[in-house]
CSV table of C-alpha atoms in Angstrom, one decimal:
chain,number,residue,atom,x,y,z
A,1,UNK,CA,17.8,-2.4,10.0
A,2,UNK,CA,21.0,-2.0,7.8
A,3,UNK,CA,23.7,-4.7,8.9
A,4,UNK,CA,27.3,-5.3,7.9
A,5,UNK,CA,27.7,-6.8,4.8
A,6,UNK,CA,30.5,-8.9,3.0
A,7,UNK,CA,29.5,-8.4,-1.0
A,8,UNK,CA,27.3,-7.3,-2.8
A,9,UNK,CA,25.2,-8.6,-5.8
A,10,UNK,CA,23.5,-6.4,-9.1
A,11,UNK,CA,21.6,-6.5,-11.7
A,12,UNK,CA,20.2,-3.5,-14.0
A,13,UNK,CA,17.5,-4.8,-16.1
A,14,UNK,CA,15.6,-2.6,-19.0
A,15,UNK,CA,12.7,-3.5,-21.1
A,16,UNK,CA,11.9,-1.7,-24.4
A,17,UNK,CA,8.8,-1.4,-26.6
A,18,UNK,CA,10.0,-3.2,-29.6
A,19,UNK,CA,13.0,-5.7,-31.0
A,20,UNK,CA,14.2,-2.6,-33.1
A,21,UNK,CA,14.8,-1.1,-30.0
A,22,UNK,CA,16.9,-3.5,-27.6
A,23,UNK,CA,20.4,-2.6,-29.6
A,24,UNK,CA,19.9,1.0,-29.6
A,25,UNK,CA,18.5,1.9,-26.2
A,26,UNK,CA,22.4,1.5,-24.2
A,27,UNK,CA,25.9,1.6,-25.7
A,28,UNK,CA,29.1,1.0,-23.2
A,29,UNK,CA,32.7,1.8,-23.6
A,30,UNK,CA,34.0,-1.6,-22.6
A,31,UNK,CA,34.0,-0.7,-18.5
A,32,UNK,CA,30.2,0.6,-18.5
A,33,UNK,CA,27.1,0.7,-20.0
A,34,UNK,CA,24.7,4.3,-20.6
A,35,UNK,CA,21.2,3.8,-21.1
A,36,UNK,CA,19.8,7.1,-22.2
A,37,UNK,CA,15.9,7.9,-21.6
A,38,UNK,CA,13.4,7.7,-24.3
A,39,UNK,CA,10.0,7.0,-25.4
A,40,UNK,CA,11.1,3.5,-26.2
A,41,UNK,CA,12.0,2.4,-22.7
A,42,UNK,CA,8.6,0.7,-21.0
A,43,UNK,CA,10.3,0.2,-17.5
A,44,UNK,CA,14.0,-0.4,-15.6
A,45,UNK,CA,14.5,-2.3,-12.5
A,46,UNK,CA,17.8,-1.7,-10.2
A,47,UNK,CA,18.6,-5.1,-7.7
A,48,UNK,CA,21.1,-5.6,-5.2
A,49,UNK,CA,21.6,-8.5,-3.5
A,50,UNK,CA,23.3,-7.5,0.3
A,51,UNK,CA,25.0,-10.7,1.8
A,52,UNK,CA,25.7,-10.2,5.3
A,53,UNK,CA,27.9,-11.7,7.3
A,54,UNK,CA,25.8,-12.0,10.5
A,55,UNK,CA,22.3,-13.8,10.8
A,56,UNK,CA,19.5,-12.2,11.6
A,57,UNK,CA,16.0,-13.2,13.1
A,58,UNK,CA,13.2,-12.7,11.6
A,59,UNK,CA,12.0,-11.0,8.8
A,60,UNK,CA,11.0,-7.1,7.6
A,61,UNK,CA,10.0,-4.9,4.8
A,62,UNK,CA,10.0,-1.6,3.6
A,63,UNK,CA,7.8,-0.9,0.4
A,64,UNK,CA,7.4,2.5,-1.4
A,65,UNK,CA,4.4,3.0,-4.0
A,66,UNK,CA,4.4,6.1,-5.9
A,67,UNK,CA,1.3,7.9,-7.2
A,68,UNK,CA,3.3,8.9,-10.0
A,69,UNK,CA,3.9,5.3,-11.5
A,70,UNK,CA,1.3,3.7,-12.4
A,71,UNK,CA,1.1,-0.2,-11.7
A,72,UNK,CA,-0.7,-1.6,-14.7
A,73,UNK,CA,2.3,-0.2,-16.9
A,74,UNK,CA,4.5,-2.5,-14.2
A,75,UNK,CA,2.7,-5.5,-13.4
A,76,UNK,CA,4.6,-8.0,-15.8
A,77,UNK,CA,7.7,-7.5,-13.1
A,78,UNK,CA,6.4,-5.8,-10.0
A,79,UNK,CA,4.5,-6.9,-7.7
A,80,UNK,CA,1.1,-5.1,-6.5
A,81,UNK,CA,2.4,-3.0,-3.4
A,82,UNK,CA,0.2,-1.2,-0.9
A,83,UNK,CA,0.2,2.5,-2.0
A,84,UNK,CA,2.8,4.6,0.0
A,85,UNK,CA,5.3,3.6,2.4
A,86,UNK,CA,4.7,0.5,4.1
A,87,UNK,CA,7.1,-1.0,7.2
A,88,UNK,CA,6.5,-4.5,7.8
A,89,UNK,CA,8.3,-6.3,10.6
A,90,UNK,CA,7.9,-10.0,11.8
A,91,UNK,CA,10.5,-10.0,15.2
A,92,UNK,CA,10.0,-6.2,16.7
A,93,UNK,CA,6.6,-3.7,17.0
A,94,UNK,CA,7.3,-0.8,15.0
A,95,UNK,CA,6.8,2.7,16.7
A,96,UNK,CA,3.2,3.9,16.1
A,97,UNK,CA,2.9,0.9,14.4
A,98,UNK,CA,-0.4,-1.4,14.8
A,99,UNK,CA,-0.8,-5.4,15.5
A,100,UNK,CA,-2.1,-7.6,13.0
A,101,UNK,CA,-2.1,-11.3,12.9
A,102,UNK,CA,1.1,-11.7,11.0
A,103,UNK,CA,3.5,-8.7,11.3
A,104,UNK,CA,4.3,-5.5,12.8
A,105,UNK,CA,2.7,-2.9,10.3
A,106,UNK,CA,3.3,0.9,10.1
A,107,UNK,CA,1.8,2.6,7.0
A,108,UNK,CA,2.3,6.5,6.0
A,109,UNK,CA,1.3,8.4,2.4
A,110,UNK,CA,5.0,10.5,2.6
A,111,UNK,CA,8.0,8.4,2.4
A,112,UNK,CA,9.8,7.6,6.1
A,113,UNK,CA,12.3,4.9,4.9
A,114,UNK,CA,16.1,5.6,4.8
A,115,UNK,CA,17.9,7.3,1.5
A,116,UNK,CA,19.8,4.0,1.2
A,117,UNK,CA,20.6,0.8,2.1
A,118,UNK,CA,24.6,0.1,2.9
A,119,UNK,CA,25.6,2.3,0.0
A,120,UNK,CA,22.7,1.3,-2.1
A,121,UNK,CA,20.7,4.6,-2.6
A,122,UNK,CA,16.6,3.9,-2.5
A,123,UNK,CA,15.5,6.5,-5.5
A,124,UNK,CA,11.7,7.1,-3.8
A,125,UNK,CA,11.0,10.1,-6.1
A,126,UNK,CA,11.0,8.5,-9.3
A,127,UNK,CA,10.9,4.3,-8.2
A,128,UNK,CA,8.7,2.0,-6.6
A,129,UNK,CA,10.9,0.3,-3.8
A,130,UNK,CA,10.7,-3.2,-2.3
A,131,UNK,CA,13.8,-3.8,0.3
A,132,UNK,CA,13.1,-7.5,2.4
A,133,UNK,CA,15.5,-8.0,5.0
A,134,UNK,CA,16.0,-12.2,5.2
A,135,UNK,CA,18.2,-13.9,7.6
A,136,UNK,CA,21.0,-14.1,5.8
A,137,UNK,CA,20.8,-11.1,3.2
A,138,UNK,CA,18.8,-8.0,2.1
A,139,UNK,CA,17.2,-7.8,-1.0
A,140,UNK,CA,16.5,-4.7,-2.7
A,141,UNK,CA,14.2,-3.7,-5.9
A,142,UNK,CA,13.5,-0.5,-7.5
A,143,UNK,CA,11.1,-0.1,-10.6
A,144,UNK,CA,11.4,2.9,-12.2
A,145,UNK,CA,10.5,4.9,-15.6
A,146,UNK,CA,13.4,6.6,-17.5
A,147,UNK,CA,12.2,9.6,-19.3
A,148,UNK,CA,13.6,11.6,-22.0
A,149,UNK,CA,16.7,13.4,-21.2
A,150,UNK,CA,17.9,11.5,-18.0
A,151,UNK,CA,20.5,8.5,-18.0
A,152,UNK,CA,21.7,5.8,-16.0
A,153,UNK,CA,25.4,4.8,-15.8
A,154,UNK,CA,26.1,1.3,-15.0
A,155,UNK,CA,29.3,-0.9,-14.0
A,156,UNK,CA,30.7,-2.8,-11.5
A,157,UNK,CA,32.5,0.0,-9.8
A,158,UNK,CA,29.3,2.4,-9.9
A,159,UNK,CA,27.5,-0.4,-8.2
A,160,UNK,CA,29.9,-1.3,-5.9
A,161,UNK,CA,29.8,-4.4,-6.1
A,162,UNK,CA,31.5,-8.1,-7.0
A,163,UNK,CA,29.1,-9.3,-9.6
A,164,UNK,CA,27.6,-7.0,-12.0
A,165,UNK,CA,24.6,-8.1,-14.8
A,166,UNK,CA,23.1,-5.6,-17.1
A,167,UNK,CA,20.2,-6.5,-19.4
A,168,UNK,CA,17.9,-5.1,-22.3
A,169,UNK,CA,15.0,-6.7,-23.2
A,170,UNK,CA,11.8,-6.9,-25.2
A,171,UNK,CA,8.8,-7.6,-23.5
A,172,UNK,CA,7.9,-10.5,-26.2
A,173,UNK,CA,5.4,-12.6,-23.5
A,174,UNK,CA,3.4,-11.1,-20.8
A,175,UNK,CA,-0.4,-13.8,-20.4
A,176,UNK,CA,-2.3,-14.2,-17.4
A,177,UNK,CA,0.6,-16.2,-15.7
A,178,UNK,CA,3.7,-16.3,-17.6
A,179,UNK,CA,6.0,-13.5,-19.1
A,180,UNK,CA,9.0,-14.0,-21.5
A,181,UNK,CA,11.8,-11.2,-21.8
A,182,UNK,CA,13.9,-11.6,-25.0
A,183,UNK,CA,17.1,-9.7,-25.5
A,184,UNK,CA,21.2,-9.3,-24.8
A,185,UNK,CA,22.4,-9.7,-21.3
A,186,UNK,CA,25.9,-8.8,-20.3
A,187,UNK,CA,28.1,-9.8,-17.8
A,188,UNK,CA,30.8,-8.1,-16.1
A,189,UNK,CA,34.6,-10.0,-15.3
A,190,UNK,CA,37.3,-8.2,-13.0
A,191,UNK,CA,38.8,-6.0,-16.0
A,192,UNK,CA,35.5,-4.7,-17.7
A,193,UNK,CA,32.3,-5.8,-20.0
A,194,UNK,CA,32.5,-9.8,-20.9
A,195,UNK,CA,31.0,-10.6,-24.0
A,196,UNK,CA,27.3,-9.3,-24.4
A,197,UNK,CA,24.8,-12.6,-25.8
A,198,UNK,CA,21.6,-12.9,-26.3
A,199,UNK,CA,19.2,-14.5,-23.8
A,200,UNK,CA,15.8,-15.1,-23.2
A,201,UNK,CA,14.5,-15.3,-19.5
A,202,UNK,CA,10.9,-16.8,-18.5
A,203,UNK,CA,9.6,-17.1,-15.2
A,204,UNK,CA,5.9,-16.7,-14.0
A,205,UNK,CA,4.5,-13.7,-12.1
A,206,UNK,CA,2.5,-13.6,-8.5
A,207,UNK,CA,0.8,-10.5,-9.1
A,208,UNK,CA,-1.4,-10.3,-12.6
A,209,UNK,CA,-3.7,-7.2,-14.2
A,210,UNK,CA,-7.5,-8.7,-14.3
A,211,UNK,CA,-9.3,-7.3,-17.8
A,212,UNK,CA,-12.1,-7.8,-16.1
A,213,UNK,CA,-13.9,-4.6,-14.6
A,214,UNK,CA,-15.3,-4.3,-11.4
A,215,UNK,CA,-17.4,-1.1,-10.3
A,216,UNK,CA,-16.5,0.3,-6.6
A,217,UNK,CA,-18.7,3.0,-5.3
A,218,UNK,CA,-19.8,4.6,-2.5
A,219,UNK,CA,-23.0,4.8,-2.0
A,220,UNK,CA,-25.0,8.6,-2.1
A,221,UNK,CA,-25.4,10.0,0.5
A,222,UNK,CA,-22.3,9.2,2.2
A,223,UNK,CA,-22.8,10.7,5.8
A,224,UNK,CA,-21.1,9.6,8.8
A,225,UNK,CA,-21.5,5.6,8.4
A,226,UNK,CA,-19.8,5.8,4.6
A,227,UNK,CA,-20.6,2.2,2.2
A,228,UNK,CA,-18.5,1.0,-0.3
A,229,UNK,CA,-20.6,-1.3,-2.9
A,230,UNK,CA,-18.8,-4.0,-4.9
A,231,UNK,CA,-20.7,-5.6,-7.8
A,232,UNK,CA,-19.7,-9.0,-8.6
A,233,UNK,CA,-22.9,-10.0,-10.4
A,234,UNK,CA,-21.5,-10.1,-13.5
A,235,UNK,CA,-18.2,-11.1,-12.5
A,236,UNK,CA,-17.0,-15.3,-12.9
A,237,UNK,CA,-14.6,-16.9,-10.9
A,238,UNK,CA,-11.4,-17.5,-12.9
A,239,UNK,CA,-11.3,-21.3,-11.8
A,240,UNK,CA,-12.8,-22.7,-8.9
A,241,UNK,CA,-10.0,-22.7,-6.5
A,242,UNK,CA,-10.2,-18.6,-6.8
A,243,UNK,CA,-12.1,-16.3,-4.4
A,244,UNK,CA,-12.4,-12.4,-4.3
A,245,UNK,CA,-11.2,-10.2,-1.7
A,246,UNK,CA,-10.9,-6.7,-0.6
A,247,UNK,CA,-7.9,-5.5,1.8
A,248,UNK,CA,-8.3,-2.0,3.1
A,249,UNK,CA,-5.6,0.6,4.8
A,250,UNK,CA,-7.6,2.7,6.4
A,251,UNK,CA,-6.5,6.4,7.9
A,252,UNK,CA,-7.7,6.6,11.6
A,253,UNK,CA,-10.3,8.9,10.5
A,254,UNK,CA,-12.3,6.1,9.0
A,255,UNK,CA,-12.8,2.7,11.2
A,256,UNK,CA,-14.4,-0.8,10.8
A,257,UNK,CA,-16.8,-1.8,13.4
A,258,UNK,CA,-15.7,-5.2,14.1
A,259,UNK,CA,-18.7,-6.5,16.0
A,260,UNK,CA,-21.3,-5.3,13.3
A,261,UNK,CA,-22.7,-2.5,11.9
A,262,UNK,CA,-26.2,-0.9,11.0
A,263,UNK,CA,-26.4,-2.6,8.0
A,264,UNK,CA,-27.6,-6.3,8.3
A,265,UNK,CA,-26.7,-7.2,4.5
A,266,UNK,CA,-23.4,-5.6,5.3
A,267,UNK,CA,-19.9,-8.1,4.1
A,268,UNK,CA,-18.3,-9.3,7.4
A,269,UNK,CA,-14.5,-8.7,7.7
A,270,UNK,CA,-12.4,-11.8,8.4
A,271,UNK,CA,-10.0,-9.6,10.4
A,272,UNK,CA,-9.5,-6.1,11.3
A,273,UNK,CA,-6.4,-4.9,12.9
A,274,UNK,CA,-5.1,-1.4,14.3
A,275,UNK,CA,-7.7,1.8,15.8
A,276,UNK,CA,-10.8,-0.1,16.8
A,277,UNK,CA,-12.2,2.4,19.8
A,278,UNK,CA,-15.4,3.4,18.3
A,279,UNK,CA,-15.7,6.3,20.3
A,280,UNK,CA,-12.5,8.7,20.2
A,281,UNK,CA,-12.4,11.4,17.3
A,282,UNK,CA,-9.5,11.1,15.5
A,283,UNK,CA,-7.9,14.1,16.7
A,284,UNK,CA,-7.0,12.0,20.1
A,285,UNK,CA,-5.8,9.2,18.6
A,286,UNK,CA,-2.9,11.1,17.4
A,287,UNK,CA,0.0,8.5,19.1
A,288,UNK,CA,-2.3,5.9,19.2
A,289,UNK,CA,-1.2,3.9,15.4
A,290,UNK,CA,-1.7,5.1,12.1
A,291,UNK,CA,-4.9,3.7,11.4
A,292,UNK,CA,-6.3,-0.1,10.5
A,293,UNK,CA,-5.7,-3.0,8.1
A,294,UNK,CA,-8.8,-5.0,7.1
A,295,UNK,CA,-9.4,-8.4,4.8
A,296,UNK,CA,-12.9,-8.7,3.6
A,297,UNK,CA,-13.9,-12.3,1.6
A,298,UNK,CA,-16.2,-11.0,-0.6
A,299,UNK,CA,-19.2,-13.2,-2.3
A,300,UNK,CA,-19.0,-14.1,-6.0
A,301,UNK,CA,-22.0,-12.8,-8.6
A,302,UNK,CA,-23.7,-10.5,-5.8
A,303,UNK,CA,-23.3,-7.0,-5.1
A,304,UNK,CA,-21.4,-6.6,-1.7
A,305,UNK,CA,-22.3,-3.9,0.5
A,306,UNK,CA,-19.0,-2.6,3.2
A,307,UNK,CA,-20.1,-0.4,6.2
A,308,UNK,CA,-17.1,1.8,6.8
A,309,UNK,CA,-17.5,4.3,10.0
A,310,UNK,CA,-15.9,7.9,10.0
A,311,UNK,CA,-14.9,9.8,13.5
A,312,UNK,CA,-15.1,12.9,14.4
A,313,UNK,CA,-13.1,15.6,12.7
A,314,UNK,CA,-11.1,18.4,14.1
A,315,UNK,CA,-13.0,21.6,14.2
A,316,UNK,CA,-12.2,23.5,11.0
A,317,UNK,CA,-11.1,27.3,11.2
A,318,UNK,CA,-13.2,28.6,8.1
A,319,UNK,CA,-14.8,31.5,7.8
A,320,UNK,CA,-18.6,32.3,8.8
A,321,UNK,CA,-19.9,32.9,5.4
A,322,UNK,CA,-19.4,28.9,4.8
A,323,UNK,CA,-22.3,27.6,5.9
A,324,UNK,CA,-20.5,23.9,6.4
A,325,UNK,CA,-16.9,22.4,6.7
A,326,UNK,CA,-15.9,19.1,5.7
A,327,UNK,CA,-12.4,16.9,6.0
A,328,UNK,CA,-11.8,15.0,2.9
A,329,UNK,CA,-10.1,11.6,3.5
A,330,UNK,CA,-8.7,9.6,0.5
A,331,UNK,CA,-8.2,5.6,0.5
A,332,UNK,CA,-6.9,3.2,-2.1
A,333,UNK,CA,-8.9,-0.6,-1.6
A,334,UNK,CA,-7.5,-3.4,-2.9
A,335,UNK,CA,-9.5,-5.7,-4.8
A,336,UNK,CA,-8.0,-8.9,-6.4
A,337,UNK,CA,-8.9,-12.7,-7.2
A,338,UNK,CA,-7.1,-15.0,-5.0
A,339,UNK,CA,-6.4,-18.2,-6.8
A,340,UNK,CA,-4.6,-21.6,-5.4
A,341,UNK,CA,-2.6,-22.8,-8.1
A,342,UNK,CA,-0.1,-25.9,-6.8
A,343,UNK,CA,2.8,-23.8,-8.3
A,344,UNK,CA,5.7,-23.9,-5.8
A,345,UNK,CA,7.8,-21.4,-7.9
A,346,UNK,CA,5.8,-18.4,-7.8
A,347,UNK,CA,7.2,-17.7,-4.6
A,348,UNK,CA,10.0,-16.2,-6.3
A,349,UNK,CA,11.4,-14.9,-9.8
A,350,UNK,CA,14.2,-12.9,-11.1
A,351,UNK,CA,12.3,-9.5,-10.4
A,352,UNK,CA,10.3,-9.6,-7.0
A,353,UNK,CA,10.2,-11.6,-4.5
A,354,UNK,CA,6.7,-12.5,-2.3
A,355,UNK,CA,7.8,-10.8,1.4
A,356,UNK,CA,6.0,-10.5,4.3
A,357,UNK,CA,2.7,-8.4,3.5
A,358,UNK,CA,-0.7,-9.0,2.5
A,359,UNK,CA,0.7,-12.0,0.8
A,360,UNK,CA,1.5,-13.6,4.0
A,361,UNK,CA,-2.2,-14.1,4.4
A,362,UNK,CA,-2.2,-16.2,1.9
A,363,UNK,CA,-0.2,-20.0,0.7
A,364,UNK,CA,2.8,-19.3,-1.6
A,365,UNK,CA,0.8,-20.8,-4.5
A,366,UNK,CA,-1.5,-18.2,-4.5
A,367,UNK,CA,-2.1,-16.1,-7.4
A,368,UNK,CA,-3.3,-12.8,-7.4
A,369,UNK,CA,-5.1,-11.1,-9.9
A,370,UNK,CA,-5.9,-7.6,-9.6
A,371,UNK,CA,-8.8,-5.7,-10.5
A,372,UNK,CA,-8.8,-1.7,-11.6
A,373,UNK,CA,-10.3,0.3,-9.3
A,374,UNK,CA,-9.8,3.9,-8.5
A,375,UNK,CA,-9.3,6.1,-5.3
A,376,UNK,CA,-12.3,6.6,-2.8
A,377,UNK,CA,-12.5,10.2,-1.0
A,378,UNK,CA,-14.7,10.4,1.4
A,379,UNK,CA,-16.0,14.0,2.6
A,380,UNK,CA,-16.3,14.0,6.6
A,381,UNK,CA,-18.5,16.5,8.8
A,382,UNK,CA,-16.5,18.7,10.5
A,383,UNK,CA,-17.7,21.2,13.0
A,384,UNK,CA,-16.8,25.5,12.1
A,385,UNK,CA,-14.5,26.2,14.7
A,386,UNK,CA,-16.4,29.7,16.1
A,387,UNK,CA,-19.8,27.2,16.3
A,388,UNK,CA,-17.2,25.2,18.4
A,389,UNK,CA,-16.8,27.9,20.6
A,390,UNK,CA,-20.7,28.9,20.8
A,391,UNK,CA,-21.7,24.9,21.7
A,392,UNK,CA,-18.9,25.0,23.7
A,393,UNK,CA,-20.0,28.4,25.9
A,394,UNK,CA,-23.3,27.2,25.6
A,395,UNK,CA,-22.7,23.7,27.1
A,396,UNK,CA,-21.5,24.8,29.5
A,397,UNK,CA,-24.1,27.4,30.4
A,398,UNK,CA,-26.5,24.8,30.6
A,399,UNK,CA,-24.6,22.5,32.7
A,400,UNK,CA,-24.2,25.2,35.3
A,401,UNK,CA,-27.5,26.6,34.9
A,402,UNK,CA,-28.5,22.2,35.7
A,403,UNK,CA,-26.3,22.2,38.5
A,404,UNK,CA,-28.0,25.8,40.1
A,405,UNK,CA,-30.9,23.9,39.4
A,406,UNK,CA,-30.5,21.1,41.0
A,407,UNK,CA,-28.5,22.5,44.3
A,408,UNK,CA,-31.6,25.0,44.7
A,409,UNK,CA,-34.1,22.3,44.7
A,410,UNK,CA,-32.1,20.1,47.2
A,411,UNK,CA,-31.3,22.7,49.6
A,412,UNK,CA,-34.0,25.3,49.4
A,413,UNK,CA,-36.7,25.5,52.4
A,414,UNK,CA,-39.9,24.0,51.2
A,415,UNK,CA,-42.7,26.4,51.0
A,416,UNK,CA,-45.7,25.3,53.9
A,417,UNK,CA,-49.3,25.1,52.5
A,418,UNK,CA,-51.4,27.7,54.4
């Protein structure tokens, strides 16, 4: 996806824990700027702005969410990405990729994007990462932490580009909608650092932190036909033009039965994209997609019942002492208020932009606020690979002991009655 470009656009951004803290978290020697890692820096974000000089059609996107930074530490300037890496593309199907109704969509837990972007390098081990690829340019965002004893070096010449912004800031507003950032921003001119000012910069956020707590759990015993319960009975919409919803990435070895399940009570999905077959194991669906996308509506003050579906495992090779073997499978649910809102400027802000993901599902008004909810592992049945064998053997000793059967009876001589 990299293209030629003609210039390039930057913009380091750092937000401390405190207005005692903005003057002494970077110093520069009149061509750069050092911030130094401490316990005072909340966050950084890194963005370049690639202006090509070709069009393009279409549109795409790479994410990266790392386990290691935690989102509610990062929502006043980041949007709510899917965890792990995430290839979205609106004009070409993505190898191993699956089909939804909006996008190309290819999904893996390890990182598969590139180690840069024309010269811009993507820092995956220690940032969250948000490239879009528009028609005429690529954006691209990293949030990071900056711990103790690391340092970044900033500059025009370090970023390689023709317009170079640094800023520190103090995170003095950060409500349901709006965020204020109050500090010094400094600009670069062609011979070194212009004259730092201060400068306050608002803008409104897509993606918000819900306070309210929702409890996800799957419900005992879990079995081959695993349900997720979501109680809303206590929970109030924020206005009403909000609704709740649940977006899954499921792994292949857990499915979505998109013509009903056992349960009758169960939540119906309003889409569900990617391994459908209902009767492969997941072992041969190996070059068949990476697994499914789902959107669930949910119901507001009930308790919501989800009837997910698990596949056959891979025999395990464990010893015979263990009486059983199971595969454990981990997945990350998204659950989050949808709210119309008539504000045509969340679409964009200074720090993210909305890109062609979940989001596209919904208007460009829409607000989302996000509820905490942890990880779900679910423990899968898995056959003992030396029982394998014995059912195996044993199959098929009764299939050709049938067969025997069966030709003896058909072409034997009936016995005469004396």
């Amino acid at each position: 996806m990299s293209n030629s470009t003609c210039s390039k656009r930057s913009r380091l951004s750092v937000v401390v824990d405190g207005v005692d803290h903005i003057e002494g978290s970077s110093h520069d020697n009149g061509t750069h700027v050092v911030v130094e890692g401490s316990s005072h820096i909340v966050a950084i974000h890194k963005r370049f702005i690639l202006e090509r000089d070709s069009n393009v059609n279409g549109k795409n996107r790479i994410t990266w969410k790392s386990t290691t930074l935690p989102w509610e530490k990062f929502q006043f300037w980041e949007p709510r990405i899917v965890d792990g890496f995430s290839l979205y593309s609106e004009d070409k199907t993505v190898e191993n990729a699956i089909t939804t109704p909006k996008y190309s969509f290819y999904h893996s837990l390890q990182y598969e994007g590139p180690s840069d972007i024309d010269g811009v390098k993507l820092d995956w081990q220690n940032c969250d990462i948000d490239v879009s690829y528009g028609p005429r340019e690529t954006i691209v965002d990293q949030w990071c932490a900056l711990p103790e004893g690391q340092r970044i070096v900033y500059g025009k010449d370090v970023a390689g580009t023709r317009k170079a912004e640094f800023g520190v800031f103090n995170l003095e507003l950060d409500d349901s909608i709006d965020v204020g950032l109050e500090g010094i921003i400094c600009r670069w001119n062609k011979t070194g650092i212009e004259k730092c000012q201060k400068g306050l910069t608002m803008f409104k956020k897509a993606h918000t932190l819900s306070m309210e707590k929702v409890d996800v759990r799957l419900i005992e015993p879990v079995g081959m036909h695993p349900t997720l319960e979501i109680d809303l009975q206590e929970i109030m919409p924020y206005t009403d033009k909000c609704e709740i919803f649940m977006y899954l990435i499921l792994p292949k070895n857990l499915f979505i039965d998109q013509f009903g399940g056992h349960m009758t009570d169960s939540v119906t999905p309003l889409f569900v994209s990617g391994l459908t077959d209902l009767e492969k194991p997941s072992y041969q669906l190996q070059n068949n997609g990476w697994g499914s996308e789902v959107l669930y509506r949910l119901r507001n003050g009930e308790l919501n019942r989800i009837e997910l579906h698990s596949r056959y495992s891979e025999p395990k090779n464990v010893s015979e002492q263990e009486t059983s073997s199971t595969e454990l499978v981990k997945f990350n649910p998204i659950l989050f208020e949808a709210c119309d809102t008539g504000i045509s400027n969340l679409f964009q802000n200074p720090f993210y932009s909305k890109g062609v993901g979940y989001e596209r599902y919904f208007t460009n008004d829409t607000i989302f606020h996000h509820f905490q909810n942890r990880q779900i592992g679910v423990k899968i049945p898995a056959a003992r690979w030396h029982d394998y064998e014995k059912t195996q053997w044993f199959t098929v000793l009764c299939l050709l002991s049938s067969m025997f059967y069966l030709f003896y009876k058909l072409f034997s001589k009936p016995k005469r009655n004396r």
